[in-house]
Coordinates of C-alpha atoms and ligand atoms in Angstrom, one line a residue:
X1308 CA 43.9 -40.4 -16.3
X1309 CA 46.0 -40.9 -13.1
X1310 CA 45.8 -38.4 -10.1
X1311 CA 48.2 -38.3 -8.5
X1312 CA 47.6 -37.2 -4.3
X1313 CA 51.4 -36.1 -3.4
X1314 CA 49.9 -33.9 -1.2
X1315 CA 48.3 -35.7 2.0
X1316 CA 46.4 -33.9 5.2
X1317 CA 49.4 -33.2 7.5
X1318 CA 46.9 -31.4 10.0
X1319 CA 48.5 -31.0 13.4
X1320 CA 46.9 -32.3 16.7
X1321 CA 46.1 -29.0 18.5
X1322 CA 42.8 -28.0 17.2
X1323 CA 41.0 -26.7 20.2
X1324 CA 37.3 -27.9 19.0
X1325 CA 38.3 -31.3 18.3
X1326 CA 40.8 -32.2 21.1
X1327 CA 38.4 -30.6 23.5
X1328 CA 35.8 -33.1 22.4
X1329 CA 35.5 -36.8 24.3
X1330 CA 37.5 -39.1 22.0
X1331 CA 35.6 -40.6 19.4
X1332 CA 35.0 -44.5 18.8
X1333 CA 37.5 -46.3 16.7
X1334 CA 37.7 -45.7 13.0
X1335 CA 37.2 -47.6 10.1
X1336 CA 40.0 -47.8 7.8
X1337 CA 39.7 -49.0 4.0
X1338 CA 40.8 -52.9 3.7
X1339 CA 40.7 -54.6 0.6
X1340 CA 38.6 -54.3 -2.4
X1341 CA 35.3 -52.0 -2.3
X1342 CA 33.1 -51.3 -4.4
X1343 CA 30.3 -48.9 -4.3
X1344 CA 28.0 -46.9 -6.5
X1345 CA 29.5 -43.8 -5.6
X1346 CA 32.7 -42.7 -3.6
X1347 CA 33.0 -39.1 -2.5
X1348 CA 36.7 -38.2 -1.7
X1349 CA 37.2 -36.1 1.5
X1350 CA 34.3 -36.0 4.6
X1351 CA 34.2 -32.2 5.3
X1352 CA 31.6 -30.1 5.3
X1353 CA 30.7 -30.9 1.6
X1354 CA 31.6 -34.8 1.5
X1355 CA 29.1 -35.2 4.4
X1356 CA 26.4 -32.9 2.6
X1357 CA 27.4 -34.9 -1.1
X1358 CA 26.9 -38.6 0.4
X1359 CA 23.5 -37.4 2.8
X1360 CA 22.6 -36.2 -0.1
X1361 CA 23.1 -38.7 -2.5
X1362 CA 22.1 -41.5 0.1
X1363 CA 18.2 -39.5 0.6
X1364 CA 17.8 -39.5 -3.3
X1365 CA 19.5 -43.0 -3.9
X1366 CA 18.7 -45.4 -0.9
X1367 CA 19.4 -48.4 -2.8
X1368 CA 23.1 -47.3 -3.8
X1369 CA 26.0 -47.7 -2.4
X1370 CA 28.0 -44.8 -1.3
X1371 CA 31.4 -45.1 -0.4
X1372 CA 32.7 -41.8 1.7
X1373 CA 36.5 -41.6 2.8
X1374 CA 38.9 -39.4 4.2
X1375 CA 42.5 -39.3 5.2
X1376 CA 41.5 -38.7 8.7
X1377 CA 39.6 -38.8 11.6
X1378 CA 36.1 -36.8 10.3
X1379 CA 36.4 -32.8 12.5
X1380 CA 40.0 -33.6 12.7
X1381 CA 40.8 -31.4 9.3
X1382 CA 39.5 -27.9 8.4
X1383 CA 35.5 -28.7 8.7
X1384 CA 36.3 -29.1 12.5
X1385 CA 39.2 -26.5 12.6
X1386 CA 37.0 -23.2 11.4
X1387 CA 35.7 -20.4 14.0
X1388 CA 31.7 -21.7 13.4
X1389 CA 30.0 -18.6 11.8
X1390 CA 27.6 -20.3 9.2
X1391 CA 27.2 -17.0 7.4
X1392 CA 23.8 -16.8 5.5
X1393 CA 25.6 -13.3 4.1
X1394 CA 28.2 -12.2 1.0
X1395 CA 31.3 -13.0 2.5
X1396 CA 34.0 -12.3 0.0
X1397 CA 37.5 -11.9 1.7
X1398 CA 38.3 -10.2 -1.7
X1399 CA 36.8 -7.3 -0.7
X1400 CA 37.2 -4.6 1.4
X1401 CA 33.9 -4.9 3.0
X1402 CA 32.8 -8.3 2.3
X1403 CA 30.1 -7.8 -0.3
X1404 CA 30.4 -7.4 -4.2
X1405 CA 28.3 -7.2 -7.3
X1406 CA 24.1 -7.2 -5.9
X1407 CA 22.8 -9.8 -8.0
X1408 CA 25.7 -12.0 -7.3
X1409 CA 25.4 -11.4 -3.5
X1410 CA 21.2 -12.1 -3.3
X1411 CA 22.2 -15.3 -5.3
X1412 CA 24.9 -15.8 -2.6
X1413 CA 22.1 -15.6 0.6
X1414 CA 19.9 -18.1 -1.2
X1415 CA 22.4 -20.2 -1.1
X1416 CA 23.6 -20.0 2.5
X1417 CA 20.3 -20.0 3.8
X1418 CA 19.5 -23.2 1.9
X1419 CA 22.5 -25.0 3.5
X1420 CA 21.4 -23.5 7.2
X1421 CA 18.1 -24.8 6.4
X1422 CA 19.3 -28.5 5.3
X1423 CA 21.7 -28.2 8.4
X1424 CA 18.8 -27.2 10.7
X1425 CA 17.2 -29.9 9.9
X1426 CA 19.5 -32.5 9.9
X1427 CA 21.2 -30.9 13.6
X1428 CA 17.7 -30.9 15.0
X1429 CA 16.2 -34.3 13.7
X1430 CA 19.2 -36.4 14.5
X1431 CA 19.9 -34.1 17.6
X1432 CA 23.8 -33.3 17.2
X1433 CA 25.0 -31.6 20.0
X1434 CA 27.0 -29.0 18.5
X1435 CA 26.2 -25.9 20.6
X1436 CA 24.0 -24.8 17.7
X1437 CA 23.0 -21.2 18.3
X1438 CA 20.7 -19.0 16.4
X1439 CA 21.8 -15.6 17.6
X1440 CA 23.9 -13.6 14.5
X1441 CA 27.1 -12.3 14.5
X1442 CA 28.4 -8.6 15.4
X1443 CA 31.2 -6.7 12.7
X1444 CA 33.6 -4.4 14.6
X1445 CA 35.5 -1.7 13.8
X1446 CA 38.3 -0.5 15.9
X1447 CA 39.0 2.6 14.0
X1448 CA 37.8 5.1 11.8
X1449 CA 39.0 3.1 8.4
X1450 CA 36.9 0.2 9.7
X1451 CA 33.8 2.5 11.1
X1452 CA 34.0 3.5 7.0
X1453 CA 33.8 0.1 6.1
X1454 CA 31.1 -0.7 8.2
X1455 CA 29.3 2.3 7.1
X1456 CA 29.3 1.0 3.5
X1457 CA 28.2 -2.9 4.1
X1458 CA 25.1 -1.7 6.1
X1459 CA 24.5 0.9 3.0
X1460 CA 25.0 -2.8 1.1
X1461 CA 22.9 -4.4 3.4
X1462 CA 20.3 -1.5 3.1
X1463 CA 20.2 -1.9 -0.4
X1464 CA 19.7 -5.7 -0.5
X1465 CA 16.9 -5.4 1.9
X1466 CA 18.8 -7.3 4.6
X1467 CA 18.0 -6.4 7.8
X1468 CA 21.0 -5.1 10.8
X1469 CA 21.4 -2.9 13.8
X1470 CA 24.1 -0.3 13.9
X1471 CA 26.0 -0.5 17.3
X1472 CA 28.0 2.5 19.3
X1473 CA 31.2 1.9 21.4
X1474 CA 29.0 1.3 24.6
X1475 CA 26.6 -1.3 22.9
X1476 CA 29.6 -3.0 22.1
X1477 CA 31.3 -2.9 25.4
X1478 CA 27.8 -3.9 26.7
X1479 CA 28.0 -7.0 24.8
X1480 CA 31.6 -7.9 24.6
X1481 CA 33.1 -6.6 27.5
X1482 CA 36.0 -4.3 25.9
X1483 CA 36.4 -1.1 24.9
X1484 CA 38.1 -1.7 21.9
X1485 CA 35.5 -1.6 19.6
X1486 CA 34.1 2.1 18.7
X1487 CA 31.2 0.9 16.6
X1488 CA 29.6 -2.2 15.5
X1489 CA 26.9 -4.0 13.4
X1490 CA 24.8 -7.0 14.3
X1491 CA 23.0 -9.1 11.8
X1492 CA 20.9 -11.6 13.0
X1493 CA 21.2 -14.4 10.5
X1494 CA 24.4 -16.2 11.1
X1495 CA 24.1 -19.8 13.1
X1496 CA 26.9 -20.4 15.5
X1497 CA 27.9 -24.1 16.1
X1498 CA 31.0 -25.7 17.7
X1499 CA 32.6 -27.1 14.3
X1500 CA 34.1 -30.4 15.1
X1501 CA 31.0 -31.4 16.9
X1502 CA 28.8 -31.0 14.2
X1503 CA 30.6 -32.6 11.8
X1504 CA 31.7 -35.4 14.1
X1505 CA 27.9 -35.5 14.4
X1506 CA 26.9 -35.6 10.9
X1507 CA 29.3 -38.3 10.5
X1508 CA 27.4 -40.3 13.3
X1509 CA 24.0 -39.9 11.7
X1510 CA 24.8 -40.3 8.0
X1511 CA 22.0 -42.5 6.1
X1512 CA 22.8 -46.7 6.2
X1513 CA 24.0 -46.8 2.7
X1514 CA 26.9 -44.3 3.1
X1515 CA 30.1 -46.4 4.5
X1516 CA 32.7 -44.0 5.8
X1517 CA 36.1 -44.9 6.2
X1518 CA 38.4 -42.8 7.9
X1519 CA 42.2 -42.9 8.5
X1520 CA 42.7 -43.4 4.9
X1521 CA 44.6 -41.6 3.2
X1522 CA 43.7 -41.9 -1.0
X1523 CA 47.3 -42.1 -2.9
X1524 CA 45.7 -42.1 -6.2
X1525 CA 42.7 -42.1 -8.7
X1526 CA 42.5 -44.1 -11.2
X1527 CA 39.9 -41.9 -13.1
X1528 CA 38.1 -44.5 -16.0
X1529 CA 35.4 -46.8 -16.0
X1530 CA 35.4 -47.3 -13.3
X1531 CA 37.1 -44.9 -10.8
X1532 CA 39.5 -46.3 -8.7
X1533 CA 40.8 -44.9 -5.5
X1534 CA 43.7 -46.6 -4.1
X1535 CA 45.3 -46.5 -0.4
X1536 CA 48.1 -48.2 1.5
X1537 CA 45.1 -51.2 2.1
X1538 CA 42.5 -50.9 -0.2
X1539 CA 41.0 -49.5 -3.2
X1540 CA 37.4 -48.6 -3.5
X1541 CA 35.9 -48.8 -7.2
X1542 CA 32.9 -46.7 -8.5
X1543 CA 31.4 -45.5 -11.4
X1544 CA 30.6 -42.1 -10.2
X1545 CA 33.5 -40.0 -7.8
X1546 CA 32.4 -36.7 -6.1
X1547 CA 35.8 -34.4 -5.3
X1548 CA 35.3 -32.8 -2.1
X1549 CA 39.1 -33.0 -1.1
X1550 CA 39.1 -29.0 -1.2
X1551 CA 42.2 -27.4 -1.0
X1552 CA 43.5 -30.8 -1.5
X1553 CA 42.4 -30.7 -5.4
X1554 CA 44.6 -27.7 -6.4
X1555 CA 47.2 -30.5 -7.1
X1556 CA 44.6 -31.7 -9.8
X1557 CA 46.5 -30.7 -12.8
X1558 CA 44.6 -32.8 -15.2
X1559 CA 41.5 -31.4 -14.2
X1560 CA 42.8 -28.1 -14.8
X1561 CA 42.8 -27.1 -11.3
X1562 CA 46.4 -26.5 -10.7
X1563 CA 47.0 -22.6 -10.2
X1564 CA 43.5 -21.9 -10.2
X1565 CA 42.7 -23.3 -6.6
X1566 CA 44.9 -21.3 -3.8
X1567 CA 45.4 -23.4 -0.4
X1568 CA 45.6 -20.3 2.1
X1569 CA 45.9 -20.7 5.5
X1570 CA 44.5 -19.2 8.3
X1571 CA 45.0 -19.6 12.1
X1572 CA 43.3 -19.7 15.3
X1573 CA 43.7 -20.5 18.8
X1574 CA 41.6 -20.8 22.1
X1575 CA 42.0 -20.0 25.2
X1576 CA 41.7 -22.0 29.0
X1577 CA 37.7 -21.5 30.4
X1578 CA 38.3 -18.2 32.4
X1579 CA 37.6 -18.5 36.1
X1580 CA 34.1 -16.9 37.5
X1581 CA 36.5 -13.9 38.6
X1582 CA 37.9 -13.0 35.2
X1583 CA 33.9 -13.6 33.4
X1584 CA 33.2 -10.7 36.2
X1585 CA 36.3 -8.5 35.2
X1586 CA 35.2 -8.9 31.4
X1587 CA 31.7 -8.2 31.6
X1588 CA 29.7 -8.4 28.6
X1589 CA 27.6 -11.2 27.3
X1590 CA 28.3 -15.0 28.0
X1591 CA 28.3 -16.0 24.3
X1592 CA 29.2 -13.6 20.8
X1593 CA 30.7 -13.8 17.5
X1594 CA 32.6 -11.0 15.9
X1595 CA 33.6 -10.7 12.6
X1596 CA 36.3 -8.1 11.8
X1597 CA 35.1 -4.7 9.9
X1598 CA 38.1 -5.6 7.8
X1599 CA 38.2 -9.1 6.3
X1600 CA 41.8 -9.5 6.8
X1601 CA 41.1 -8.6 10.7
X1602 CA 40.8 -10.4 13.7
X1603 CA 37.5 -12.8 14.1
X1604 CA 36.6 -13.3 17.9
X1605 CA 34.3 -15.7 19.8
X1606 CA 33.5 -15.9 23.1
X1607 CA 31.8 -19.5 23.8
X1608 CA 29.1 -20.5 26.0
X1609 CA 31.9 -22.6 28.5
X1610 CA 33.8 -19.2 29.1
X1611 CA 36.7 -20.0 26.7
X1612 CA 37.7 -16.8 23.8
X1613 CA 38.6 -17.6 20.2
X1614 CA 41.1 -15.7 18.2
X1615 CA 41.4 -16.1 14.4
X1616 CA 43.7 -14.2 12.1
X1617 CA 46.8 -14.3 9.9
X1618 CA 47.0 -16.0 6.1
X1619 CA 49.8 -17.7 4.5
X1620 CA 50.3 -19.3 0.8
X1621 CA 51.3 -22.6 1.2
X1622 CA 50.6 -24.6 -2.0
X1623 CA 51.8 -27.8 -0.3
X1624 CA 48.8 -27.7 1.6
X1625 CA 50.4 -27.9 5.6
X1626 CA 51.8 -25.6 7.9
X1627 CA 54.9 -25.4 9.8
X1628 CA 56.0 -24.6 13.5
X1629 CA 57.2 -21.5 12.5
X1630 CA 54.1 -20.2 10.7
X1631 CA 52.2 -21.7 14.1
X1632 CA 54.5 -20.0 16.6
X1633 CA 53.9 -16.4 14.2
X1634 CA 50.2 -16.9 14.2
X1635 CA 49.8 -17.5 18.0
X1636 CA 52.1 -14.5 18.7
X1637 CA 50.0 -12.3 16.5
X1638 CA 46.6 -14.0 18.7
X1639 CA 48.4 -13.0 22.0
X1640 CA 48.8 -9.5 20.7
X1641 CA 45.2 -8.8 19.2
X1642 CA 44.2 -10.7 22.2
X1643 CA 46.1 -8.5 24.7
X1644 CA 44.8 -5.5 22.9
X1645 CA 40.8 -6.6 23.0
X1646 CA 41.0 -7.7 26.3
X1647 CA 43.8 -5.7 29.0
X1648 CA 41.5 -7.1 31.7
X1649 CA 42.3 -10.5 30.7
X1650 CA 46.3 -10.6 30.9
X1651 CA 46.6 -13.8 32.6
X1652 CA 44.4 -15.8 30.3
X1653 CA 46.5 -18.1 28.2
X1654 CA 46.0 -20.0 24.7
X1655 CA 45.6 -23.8 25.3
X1656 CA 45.3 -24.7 21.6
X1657 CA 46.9 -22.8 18.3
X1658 CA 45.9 -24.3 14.9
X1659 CA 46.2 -23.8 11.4
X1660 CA 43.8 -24.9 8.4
X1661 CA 43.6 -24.8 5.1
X1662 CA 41.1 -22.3 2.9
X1663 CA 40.8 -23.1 -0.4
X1664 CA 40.1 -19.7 -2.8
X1665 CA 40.2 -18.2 -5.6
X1666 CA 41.1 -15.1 -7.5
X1667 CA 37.4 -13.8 -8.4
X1668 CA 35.3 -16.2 -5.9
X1669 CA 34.9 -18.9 -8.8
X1670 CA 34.3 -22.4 -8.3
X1671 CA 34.9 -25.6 -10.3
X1672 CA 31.2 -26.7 -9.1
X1673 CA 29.7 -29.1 -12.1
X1674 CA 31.4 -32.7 -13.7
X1675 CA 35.0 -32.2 -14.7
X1676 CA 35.4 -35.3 -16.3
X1677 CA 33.1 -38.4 -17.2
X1678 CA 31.5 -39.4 -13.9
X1679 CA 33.2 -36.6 -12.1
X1680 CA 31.8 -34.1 -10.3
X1681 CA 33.6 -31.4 -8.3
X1682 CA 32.3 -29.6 -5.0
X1683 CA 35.5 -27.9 -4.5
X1684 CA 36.4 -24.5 -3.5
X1685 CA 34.6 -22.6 -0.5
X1686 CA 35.8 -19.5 -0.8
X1687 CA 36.2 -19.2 3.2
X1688 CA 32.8 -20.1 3.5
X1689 CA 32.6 -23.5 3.9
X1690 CA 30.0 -24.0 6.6
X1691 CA 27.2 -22.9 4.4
X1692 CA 29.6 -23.1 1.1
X1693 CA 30.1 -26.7 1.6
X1694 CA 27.1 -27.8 2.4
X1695 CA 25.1 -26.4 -0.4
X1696 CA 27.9 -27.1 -3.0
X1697 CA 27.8 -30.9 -1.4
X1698 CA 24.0 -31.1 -1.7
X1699 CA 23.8 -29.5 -4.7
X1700 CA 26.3 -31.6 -6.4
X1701 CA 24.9 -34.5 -5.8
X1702 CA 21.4 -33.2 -7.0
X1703 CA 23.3 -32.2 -10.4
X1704 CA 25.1 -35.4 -10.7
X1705 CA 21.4 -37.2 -10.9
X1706 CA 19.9 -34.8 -13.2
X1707 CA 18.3 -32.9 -11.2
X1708 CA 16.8 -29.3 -11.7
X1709 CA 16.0 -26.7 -9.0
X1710 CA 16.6 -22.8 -8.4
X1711 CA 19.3 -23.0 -6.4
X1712 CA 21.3 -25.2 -8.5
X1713 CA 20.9 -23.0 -11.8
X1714 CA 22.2 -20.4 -9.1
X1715 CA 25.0 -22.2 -8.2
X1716 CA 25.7 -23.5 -12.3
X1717 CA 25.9 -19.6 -13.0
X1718 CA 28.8 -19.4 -10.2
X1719 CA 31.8 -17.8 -12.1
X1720 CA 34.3 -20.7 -12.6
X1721 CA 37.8 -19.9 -10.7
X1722 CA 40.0 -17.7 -12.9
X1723 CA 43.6 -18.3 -14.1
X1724 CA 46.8 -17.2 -11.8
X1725 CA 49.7 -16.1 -13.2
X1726 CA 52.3 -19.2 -13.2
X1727 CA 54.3 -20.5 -10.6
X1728 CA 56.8 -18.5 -9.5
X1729 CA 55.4 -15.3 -10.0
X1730 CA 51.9 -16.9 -7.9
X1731 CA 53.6 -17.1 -4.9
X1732 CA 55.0 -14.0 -4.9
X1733 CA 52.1 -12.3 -5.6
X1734 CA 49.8 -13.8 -3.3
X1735 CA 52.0 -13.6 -0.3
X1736 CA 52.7 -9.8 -0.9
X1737 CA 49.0 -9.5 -1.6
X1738 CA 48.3 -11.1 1.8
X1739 CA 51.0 -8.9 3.4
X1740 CA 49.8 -5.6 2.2
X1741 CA 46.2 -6.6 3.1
X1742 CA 47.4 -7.5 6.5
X1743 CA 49.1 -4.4 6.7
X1744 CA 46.3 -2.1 5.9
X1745 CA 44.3 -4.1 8.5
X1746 CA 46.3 -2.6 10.8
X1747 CA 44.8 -2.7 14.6
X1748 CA 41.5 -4.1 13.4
X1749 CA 43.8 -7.5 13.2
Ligands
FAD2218 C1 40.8 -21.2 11.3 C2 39.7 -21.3 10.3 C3 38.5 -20.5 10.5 C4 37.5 -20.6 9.6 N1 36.3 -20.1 9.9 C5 35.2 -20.3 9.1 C6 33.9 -19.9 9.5 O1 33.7 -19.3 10.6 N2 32.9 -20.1 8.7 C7 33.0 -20.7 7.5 O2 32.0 -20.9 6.8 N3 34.2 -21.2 7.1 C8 35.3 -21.0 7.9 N4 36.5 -21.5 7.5 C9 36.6 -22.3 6.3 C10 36.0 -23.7 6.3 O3 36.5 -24.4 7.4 C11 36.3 -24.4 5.0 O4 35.9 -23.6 3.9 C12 35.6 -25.8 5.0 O5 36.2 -26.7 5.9 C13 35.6 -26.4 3.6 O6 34.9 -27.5 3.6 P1 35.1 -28.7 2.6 O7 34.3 -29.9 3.0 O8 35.0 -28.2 1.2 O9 36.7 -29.0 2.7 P2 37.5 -29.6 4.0 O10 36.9 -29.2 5.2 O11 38.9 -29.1 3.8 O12 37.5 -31.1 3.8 C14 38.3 -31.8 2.8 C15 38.5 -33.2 3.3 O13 39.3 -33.9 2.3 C16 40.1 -34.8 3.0 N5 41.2 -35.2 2.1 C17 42.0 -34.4 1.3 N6 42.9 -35.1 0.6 C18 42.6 -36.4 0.8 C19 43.1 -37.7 0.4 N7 44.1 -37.7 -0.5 N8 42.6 -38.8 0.8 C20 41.5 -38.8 1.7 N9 41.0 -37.6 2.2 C21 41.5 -36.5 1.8 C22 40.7 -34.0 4.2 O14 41.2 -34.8 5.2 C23 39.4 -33.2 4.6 O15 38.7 -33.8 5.6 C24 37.6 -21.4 8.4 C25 38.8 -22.1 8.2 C26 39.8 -22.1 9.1 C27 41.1 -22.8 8.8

């Protein structure tokens, strides 16, 4: 079986967390013949969990980790940070679903925060890790509703939270555009290009990474064969971790099942002394939008504000200038609206990144074909998604048994779209009316 990558990271170079990092050392790209154990395609947040992972268990194996480009440089280093130890399903209209799917859910966001913790703090990445929760906001009365049922969800699941008015807010954030809030104290805030740049830097000896490659093919047999313009690395065993990448997969039956949405952010200049004063508020926060198609806001530690929002379809898997130039004018507006007090602060950076979802929050977790195994498909949660489905995969892939991976074997498996054209059309018009009903909370 041939797969066929037509479909290459085209990321652009304005991600505000990676450019704002120093450069990193020089990469190294494939050459020649390699082979290796393993190979795990694509160092995000789950390649670098899958190769740790298998490297701890297996430290006489080879592992062969590679990626198109530069590790932080794709969407593990372009999202807004929250590792969410919470439901989180954008599908929603508040974020949570079914109860015994969403307890499953925690245990397995706090078991990646704990395997990141540890990792973070033994190998000391300095990633602005921060331990401090995020807030939900509502900036109306359909999003004070919607608050109102996640913290009767929250209630119910035993999960602890504190209910914020429109002055707790402005005590913490600065604005007055918030009229009531929530903060749960469980989500871990990082800087996301430096903690996976960071990971990269302290992976085990027998992982090699090689970066700058982009794969052309797979040769999927006995054994795998993963080919570039200079090299080709062979393995027996080949863990997918290429993400929104894979819905091009057809093969493996993942075509039309795996969406690549993207979603947008950009970050402002460090405000001056004088405009931190004129804010108010708190030096650092995280806000998550009452409405999951909403506007996400962080204000970082150096005195720079983060604006995410806006989706679009795009089943080639890259952006264009046109859906950049929309998504920043959308920032500057939710931006001017949060923060009047702000109106000469300018965006340095504007990004786009690719999600990977699906249709009812499935994933193709598990081994798709003889010797390989899939830890595709965040959801929008890859921080803690990743992670654990990266750990946890390679955990499955030697046979292993634990809790958290019959959890994560029960995971739905991602449900059939309706063909191509009718797909796009419905998801865009989907994503429009959603954005639409959003309304000011975006
Ligand atoms: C703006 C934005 C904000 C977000 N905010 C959050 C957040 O706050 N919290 C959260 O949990 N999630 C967030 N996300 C989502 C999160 O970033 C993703 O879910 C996560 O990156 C997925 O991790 P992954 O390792 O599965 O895939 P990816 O990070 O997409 O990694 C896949 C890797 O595969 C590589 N690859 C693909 N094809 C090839 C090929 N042919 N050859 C070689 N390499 C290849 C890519 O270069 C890439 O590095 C956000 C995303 C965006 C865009």
């Amino acid at each position: 079986m041939k797969l066929q990558c037509k479909f290459l990271p085209q990321d652009d170079g304005c991600c505000g967390w990676y450019e704002t990092l120093p450069p990193p050392p020089p990469s190294m790209p494939l050459r020649g013949n390699v082979r290796a154990d393993w190979v795990v395609l694509g160092a995000g947040l789950a390649g670098l969990a899958a190769a740790r992972r298998l490297a701890e268990l297996k430290p006489n194996d080879d592992i062969a980790l590679i990626d198109a480009r530069r590790v932080g440089f794709s969407t593990a280093g372009r999202n807004s940070g929250f590792m969410i130890d919470l439901p989180h399903d954008l599908n929603s209209s508040d974020y949570t679903g079914d109860r015994t799917h969403d307890l499953e859910q925690i245990r397995l966001n706090r078991g990646a925060i704990d395997y990141m913790r540890e990792i973070v703090q033994r190998h000391g990445i300095d990633c602005d890790w921060r331990e401090q929760g995020k807030l939900h906001g509502a900036a109306r009365d359909q999003g004070i509703r919607v608050l109102e049922t996640f913290a009767n969800g929250l209630s119910a699941l035993g999960e602890p939270y504190r209910a914020l008015n429109a002055d707790d807010m402005q005590t913490i954030t600065g604005t007055r555009f918030y009229k009531a809030g929530l903060h749960t104290p469980g989500c871990v805030l990082v800087q996301p290009a430096a903690l996976v740049r960071g990971l990269s830097q302290a992976l085990p000896e027998n992982v090699q990474l090689f970066e700058d490659s982009p794969v052309r093919h797979i040769n999927v047999g006995k054994p795998h064969v993963l080919v570039t313009d200079q090299g080709r690395i062979e393995a027996p065993r080949l863990v997918l971790a290429n993400n929104a990448y894979a819905a091009q997969f057809e093969q493996l039956g993942l075509k039309g099942r795996l969406l690549p949405i993207y979603t947008y952010s950009s970050l402002t200049r460090q405000l001056s002394d004088a405009e931190c004063a004129r804010l108010g508020g708190d030096n650092s926060w995280a806000l998550i939008p009452a409405d999951p198609m909403g506007t996400t806001v962080r204000r970082m530690g150096d005195g720079r504000i983060c604006i995410r929002n806006s989706f679009t379809y795009n089943p080639n898997v890259s952006t264009n200038d046109r859906q950049l130039a929309r998504a920043r004018a959308a920032h500057q507006s939710s931006f001017k609206r949060r923060f009047p007090m702000l109106s000469k602060v300018s965006f340095e950076y504007t990004w786009g990144g690719a999600l990977c979802l699906t249709r009812n929050n499935g994933r193709p977790f598990g081994e798709l074909a003889p010797g390989v195994f899939s830890a595709l498909c965040q959801n929008a949660l890859g921080l803690t998604g990743g992670t654990i489905s990266g750990k946890l995969i390679a955990e499955y892939a030697l046979g292993m048994e634990s809790e958290l991976l019959d959890i994560m074997l029960k995971q739905p498996k991602p449900a059939a779209n309706p063909p191509y054209p009718l797909l796009g059309m419905g998801v865009r018009k989907a994503l429009a009316w959603k954005e639409w009903r959003a309304g000011i909370e975006r």
